[in-house]
Short mmCIF file of C-alpha atoms in Angstrom, two decimals:
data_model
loop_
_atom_site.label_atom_id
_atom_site.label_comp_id
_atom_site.label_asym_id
_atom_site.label_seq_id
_atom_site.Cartn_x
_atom_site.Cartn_y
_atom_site.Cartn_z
CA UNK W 751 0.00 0.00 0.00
CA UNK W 752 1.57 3.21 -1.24
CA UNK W 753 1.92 6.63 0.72
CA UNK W 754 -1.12 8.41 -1.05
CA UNK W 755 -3.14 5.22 -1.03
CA UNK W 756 -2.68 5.12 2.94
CA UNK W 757 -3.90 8.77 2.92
CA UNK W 758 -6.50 8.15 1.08
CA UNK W 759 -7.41 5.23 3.41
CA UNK W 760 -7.75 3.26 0.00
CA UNK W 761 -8.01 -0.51 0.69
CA UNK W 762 -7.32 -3.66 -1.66
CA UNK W 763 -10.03 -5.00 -3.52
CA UNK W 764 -10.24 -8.27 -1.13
CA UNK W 765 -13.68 -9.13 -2.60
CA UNK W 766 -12.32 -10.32 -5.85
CA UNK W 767 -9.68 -12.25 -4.56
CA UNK W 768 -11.92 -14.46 -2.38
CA UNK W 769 -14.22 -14.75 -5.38
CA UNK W 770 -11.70 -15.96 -7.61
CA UNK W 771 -10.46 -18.38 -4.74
CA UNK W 772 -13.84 -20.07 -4.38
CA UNK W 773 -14.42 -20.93 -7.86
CA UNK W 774 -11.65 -22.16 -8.02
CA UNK W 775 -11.96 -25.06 -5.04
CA UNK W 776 -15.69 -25.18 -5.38
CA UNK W 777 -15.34 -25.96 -8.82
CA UNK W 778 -12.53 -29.19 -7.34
CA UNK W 779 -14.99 -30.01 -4.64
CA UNK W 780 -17.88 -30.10 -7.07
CA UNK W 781 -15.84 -32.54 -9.03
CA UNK W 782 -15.13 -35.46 -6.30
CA UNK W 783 -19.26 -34.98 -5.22
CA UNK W 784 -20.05 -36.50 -8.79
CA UNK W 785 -17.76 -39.67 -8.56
CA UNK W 786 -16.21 -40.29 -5.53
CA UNK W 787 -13.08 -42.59 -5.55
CA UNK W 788 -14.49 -44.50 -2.73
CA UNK W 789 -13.58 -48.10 -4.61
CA UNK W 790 -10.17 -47.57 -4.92
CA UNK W 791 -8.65 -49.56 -2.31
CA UNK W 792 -11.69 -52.04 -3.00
CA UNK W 793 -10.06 -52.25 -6.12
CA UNK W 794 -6.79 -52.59 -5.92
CA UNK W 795 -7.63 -55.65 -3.22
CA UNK W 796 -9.68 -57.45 -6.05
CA UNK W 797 -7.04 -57.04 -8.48
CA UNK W 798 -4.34 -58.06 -6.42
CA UNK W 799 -6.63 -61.16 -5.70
CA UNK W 800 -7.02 -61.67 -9.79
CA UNK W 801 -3.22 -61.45 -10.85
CA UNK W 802 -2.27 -63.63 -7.90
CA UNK W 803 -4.27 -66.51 -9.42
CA UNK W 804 -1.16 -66.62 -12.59
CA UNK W 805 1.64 -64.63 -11.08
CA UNK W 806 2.87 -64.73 -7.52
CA UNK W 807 3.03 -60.58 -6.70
CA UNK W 808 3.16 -58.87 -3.21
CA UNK W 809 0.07 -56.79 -2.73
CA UNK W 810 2.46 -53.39 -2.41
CA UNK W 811 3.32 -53.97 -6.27
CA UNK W 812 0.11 -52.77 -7.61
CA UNK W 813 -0.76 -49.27 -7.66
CA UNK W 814 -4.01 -47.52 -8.22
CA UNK W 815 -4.47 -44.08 -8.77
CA UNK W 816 -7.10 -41.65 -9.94
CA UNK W 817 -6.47 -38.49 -11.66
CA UNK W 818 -8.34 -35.52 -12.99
CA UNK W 819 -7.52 -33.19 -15.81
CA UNK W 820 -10.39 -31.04 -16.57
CA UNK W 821 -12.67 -33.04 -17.69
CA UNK W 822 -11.08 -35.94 -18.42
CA UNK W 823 -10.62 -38.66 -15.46
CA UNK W 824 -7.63 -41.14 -15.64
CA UNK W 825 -7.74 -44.48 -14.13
CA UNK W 826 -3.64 -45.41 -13.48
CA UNK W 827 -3.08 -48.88 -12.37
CA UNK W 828 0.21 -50.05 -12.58
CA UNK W 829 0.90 -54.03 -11.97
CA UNK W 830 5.04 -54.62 -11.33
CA UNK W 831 5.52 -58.07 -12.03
CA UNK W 832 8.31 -59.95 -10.20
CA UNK W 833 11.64 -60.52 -11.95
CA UNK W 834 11.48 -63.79 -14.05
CA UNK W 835 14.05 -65.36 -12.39
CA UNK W 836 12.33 -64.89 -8.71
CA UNK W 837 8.93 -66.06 -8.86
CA UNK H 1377 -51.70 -29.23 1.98
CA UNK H 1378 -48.56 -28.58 4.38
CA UNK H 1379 -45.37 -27.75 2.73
CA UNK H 1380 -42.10 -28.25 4.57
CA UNK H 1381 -39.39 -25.73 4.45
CA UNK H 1382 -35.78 -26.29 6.23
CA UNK H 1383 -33.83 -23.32 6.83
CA UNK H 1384 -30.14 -24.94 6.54
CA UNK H 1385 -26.74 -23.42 6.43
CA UNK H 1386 -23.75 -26.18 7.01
CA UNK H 1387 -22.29 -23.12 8.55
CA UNK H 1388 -22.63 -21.70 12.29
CA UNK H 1389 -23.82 -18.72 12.72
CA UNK H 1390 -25.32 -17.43 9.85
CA UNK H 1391 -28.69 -16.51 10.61
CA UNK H 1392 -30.76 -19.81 10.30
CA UNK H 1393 -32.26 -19.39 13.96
CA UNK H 1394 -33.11 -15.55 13.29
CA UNK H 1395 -34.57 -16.59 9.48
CA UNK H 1396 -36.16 -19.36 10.98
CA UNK H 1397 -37.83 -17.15 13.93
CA UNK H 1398 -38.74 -13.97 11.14
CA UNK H 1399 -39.66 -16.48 8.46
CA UNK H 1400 -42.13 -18.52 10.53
CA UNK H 1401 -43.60 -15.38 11.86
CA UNK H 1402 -44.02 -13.49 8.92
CA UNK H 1403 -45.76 -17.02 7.39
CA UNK H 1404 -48.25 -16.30 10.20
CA UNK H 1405 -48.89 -12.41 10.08
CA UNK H 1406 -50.21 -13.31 6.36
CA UNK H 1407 -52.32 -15.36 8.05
CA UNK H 1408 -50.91 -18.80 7.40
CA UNK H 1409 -51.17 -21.51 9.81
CA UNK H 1410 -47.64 -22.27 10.60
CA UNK H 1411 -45.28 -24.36 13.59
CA UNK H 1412 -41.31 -23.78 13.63
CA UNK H 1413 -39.38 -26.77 14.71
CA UNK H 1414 -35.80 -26.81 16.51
CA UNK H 1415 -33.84 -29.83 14.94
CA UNK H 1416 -30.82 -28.24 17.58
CA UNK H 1417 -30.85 -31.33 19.65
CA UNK H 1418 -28.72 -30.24 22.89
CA UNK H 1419 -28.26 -26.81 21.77
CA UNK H 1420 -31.54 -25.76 21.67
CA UNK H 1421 -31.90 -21.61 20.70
CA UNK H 1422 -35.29 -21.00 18.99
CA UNK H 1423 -37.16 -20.81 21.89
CA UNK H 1424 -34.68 -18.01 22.88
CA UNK H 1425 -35.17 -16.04 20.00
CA UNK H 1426 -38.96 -16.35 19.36
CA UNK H 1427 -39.29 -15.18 23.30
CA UNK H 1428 -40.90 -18.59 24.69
CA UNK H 1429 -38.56 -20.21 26.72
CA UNK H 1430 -40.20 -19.78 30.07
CA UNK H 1431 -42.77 -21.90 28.29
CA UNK H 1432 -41.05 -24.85 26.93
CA UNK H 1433 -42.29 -28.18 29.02
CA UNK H 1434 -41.61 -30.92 26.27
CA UNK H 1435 -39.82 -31.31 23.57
CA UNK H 1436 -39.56 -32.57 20.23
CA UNK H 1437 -37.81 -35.97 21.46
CA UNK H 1438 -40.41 -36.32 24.18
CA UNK H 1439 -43.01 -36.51 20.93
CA UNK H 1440 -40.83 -38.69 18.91
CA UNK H 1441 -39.79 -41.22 21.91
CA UNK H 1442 -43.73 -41.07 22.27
CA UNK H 1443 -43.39 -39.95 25.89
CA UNK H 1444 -46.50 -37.50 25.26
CA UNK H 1445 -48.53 -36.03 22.49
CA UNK H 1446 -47.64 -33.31 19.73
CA UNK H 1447 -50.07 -31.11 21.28
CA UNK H 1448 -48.65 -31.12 24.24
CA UNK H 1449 -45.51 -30.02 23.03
CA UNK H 1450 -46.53 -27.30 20.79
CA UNK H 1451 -45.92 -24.05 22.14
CA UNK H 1452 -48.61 -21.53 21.23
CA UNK H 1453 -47.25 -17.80 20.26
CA UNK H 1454 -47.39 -14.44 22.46
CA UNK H 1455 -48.70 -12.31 19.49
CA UNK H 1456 -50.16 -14.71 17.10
CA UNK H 1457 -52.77 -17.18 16.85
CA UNK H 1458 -51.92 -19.23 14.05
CA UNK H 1459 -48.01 -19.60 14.45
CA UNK H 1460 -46.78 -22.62 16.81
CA UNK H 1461 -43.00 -23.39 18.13
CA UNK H 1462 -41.95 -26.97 18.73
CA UNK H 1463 -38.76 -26.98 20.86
CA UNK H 1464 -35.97 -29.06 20.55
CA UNK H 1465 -34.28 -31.34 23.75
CA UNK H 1466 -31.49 -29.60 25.72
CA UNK H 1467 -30.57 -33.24 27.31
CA UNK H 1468 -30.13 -35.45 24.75
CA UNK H 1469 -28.26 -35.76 21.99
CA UNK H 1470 -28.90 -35.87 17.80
CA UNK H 1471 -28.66 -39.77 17.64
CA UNK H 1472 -32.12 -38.98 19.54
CA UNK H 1473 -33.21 -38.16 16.64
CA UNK H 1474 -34.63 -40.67 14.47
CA UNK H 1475 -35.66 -40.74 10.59
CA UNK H 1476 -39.27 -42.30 11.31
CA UNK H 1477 -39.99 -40.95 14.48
CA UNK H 1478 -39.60 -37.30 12.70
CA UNK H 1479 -41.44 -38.09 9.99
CA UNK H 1480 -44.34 -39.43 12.47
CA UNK H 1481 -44.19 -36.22 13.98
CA UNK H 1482 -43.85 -34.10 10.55
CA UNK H 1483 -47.32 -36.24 9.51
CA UNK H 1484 -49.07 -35.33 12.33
CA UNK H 1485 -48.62 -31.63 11.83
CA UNK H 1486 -49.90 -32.13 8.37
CA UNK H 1487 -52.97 -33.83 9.67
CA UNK H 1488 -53.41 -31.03 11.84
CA UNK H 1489 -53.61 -28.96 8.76
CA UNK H 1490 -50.45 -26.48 9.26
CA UNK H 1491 -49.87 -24.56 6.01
CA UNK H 1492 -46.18 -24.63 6.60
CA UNK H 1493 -44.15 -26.81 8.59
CA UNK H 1494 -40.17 -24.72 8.87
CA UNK H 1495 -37.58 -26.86 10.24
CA UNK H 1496 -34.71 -24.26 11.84
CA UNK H 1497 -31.40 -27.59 11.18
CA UNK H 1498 -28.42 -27.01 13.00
CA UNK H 1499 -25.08 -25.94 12.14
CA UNK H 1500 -22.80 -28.87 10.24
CA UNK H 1501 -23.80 -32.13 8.02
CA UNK H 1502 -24.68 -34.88 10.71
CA UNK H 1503 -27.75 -36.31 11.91
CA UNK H 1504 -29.48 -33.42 12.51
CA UNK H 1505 -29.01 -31.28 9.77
CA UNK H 1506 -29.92 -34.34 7.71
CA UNK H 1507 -33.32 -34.81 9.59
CA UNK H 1508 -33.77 -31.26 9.35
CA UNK H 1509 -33.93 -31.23 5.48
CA UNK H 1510 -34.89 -35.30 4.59
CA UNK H 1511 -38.27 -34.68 4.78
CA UNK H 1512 -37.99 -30.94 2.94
CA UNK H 1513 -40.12 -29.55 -0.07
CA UNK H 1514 -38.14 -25.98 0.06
CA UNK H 1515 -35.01 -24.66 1.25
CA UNK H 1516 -33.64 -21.31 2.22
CA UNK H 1517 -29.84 -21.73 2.11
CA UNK H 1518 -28.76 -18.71 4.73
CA UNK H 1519 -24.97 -17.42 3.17
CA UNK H 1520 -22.67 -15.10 4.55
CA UNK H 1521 -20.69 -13.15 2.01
CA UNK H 1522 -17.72 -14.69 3.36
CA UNK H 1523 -15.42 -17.24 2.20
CA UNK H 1524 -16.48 -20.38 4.91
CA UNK H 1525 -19.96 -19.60 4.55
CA UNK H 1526 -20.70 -19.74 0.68
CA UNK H 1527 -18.51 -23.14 0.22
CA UNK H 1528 -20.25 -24.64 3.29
CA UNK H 1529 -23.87 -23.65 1.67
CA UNK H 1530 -22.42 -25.04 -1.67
CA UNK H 1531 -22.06 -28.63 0.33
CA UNK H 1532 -25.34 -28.11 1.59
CA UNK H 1533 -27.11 -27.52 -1.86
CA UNK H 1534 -24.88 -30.64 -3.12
CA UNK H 1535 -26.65 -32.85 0.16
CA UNK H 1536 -30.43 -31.51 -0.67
CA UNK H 1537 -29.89 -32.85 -4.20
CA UNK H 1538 -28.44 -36.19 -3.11
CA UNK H 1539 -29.75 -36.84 0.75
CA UNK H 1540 -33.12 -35.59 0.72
CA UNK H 1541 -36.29 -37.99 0.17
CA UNK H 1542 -37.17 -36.30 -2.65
CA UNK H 1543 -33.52 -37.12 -4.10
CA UNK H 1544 -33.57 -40.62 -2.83
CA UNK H 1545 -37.06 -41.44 -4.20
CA UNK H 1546 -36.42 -39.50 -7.85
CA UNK H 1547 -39.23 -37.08 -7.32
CA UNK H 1548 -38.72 -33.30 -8.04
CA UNK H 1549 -36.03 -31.95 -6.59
CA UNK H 1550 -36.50 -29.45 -3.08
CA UNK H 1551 -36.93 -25.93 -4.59
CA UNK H 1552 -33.46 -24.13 -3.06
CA UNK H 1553 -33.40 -20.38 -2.68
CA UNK H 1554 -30.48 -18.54 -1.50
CA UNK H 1555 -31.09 -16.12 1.18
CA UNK H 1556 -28.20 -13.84 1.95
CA UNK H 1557 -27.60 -12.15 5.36
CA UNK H 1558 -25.34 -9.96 6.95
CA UNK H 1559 -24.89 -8.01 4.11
CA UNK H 1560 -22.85 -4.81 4.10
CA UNK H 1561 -23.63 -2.72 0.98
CA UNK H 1562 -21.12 -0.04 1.95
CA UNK H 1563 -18.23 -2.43 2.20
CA UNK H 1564 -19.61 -4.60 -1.03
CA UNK H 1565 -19.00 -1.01 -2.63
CA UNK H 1566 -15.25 -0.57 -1.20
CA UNK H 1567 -14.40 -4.39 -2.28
CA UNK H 1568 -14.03 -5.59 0.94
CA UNK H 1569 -16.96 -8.17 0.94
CA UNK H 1570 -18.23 -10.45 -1.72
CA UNK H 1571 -21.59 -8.92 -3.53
CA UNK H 1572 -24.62 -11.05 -3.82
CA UNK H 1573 -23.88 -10.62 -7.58
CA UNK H 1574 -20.61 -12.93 -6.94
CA UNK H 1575 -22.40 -15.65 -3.67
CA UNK H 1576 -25.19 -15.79 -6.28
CA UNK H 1577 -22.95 -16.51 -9.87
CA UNK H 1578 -20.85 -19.06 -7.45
CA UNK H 1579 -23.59 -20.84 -5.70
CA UNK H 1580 -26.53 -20.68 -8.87
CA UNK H 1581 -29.39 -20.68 -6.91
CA UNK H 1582 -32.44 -18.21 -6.83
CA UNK H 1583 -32.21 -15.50 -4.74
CA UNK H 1584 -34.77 -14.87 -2.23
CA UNK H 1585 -33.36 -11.88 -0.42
CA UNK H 1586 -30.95 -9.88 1.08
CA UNK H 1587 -31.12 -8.93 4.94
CA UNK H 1588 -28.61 -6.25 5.70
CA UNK H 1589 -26.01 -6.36 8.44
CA UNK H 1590 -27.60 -4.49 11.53
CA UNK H 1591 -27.35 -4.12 15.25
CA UNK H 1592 -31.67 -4.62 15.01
CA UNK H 1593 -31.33 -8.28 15.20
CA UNK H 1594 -29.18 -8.32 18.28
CA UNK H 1595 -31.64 -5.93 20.38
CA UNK H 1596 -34.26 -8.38 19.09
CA UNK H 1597 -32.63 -11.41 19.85
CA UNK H 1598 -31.98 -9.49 23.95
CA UNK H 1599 -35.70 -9.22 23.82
CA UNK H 1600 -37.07 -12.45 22.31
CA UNK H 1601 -38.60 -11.11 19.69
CA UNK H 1602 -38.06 -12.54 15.93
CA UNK H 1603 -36.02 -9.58 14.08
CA UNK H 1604 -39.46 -9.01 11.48
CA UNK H 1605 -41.26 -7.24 14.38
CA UNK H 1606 -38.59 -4.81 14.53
CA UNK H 1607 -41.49 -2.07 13.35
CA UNK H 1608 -39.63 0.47 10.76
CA UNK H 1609 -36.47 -1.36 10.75
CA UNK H 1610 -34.42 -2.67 7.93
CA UNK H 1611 -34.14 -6.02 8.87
CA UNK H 1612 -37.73 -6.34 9.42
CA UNK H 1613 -38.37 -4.88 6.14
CA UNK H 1614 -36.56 -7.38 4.21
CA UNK H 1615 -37.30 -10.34 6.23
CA UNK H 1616 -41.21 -9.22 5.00
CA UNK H 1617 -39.78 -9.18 1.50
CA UNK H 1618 -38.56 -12.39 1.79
CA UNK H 1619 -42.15 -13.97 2.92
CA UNK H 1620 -43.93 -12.10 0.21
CA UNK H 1621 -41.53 -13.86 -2.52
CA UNK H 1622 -41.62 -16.67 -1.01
CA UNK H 1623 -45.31 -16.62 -1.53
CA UNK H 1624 -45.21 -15.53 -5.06
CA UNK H 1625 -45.09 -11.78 -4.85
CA UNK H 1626 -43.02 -9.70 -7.20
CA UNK H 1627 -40.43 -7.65 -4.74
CA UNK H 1628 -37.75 -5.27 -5.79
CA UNK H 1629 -34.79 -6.34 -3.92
CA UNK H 1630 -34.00 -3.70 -1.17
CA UNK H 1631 -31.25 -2.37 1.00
CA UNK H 1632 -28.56 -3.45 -1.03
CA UNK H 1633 -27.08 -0.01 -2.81
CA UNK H 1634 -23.93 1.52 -0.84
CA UNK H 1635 -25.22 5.11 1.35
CA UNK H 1636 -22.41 7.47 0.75
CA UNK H 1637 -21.88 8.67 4.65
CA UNK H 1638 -22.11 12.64 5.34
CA UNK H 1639 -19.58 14.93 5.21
CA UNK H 1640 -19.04 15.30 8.82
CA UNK H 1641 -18.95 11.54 9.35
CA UNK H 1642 -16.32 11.02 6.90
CA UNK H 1643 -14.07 14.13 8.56
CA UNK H 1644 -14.60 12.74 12.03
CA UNK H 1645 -15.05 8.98 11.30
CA UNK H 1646 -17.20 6.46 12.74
CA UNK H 1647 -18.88 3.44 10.59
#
């Protein structure tokens, strides 16, 4: 705040900035309302239970992970297999 | 035909308990047959505000727990005939409160032919803000033009649409209007407080009115009187405003342009 603003007893335009702030994480909280990762870990437990059937893999070698980009939702699961050799 | 309105928040301290108190009222200075219900379980404040808690005997967990009967519970007003207060337990807690046990009591109003049934829910998202609103056909969502406030009535709009009965069973949705209180026109003006332009482009819901920031509702609130028979005052004003459009009627919105103060008050300061 300058020296003539602080005479002037002119304050920042606070308004705005709370505006802009709540679109912004209403429009992220609006988002997980619609579809709610609530399976994930459901999820990863039934794959874990699938894969073991064929390949012999520790439960902490499968990840699951759900990620928005605008619209668009991406469903990451990544399986590490054991080396060859090992299992 | 009753219709049930909750007045709901998510947030403390917005109003709901004042709206709830001016609303009911000025439902029955129009003439309508109305009862205002306390869902506060253990925090009970309605009967405070609406000036009857000298009066209150039983409660609305005494009804539901079918210790006695609604009509002995319903607590007739000072001024007027056709508005009824039904108060809420200061012993027990919400888990007292149970879905069919409120909507036995909800029926029973409706058999005793109340116009409109207002459910005052407390502050947050458990039990009894849910109870509050399940059995809902309107909603006035009280917002603060602050920051906490508008995302908390933004959670509450998302629960009517997905927790109420008329959600659940597919029917049409509750009718949500936005009612906006503690307003401050003067510091809307200076940018120091959201204006109901912004709550209302954020939150998209109808609004119903504005009731401006004012020391009224706190000399009613000493008194025990609900803020709309503040004769002459602001407040009481717009809380009328807000029953008339609720009803239908075509109101300007009022109270809501900045008052430039006087040229003394700006040289020696005050508000």
């Amino acid at each position: 705040m300058g020296f003539l603003s602080f005479f002037l007893g002119e304050k920042k335009n606070t308004a705005s900035v709370a505006k802009e702030r709540l679109q912004l994480i209403l429009a992220h909280e609006r988002n997980g309302r619609s579809a709610s990762p609530d399976y994930l870990p459901q999820l990863q437990r039934e794959l874990v239970a699938v894969i073991s059937k064929y390949v012999s893999i520790n439960p902490d070698d499968i990840k699951v992970h759900m990620e928005r980009q605008d619209n668009l939702e991406v469903l990451e699961v990544k399986i590490e297999l054991p080396e060859p050799g090992r299992a | 035909m009753s219709k049930i309105v909750v007045v709901t928040s998510g947030k403390g301290g917005v109003g709901k308990t004042t709206t709830s108190a001016s609303f009911a009222t000025g439902l029955a200075m129009r003439g309508y047959k109305t009862v205002v219900i306390d869902f506060d379980v253990g925090l009970r404040n309605l009967d405070l505000i609406m000036g009857c808690e000298r009066r209150v005997v039983y409660d609305l967990i005494n009804v539901i727990n079918d210790e006695i009967k609604l009509s002995q519970a319903l607590i007739k007003d000072k001024q007027l005939d056709k508005l009824y207060i039904l108060a809420a337990s200061q012993t027990r807690d919400k888990d007292a409160l149970k879905q069919e046990g409120v909507e036995r009591v909800l029926d029973e109003l409706k058999a005793m032919e109340f116009d409109y049934i207002i459910c005052d829910s407390p502050a947050g998202i458990e039990t009894g803000a849910l109870m509050a609103m399940h059995y809902a056909d309107e909603a006035l969502v009280v917002t603060n033009p602050e920051v906490s406030s508008v995302r908390d009535s933004d959670r509450i709009l998302g629960m009517l649409n997905s927790k109420t009965k008329r959600a659940i069973e597919g029917k049409e949705p509750v009718k949500e209007h936005l009612l906006i209180t503690r307003y401050n026109p003067n510091r809307v003006e200076g940018g120091q407080m959201l204006s109901l332009e912004d709550i209302h482009e954020i939150l998209r819901t109808p609004l119903i009115g504005v009731i401006p920031e004012s020391e009224v509702v706190l000399q009613a609130s000493n008194q025990g009187l609900p803020a709309i028979h503040m004769k002459g005052s602001e407040v009481a004003e717009a809380y009328a405003d807000v029953v008339a459009r609720f009803l239908g009627e075509d109101k300007p919105m009022r109270f809501i342009e900045a008052v430039k103060p006087g040229f003394f008050k700006r040289l020696f300061g005050g508000k």
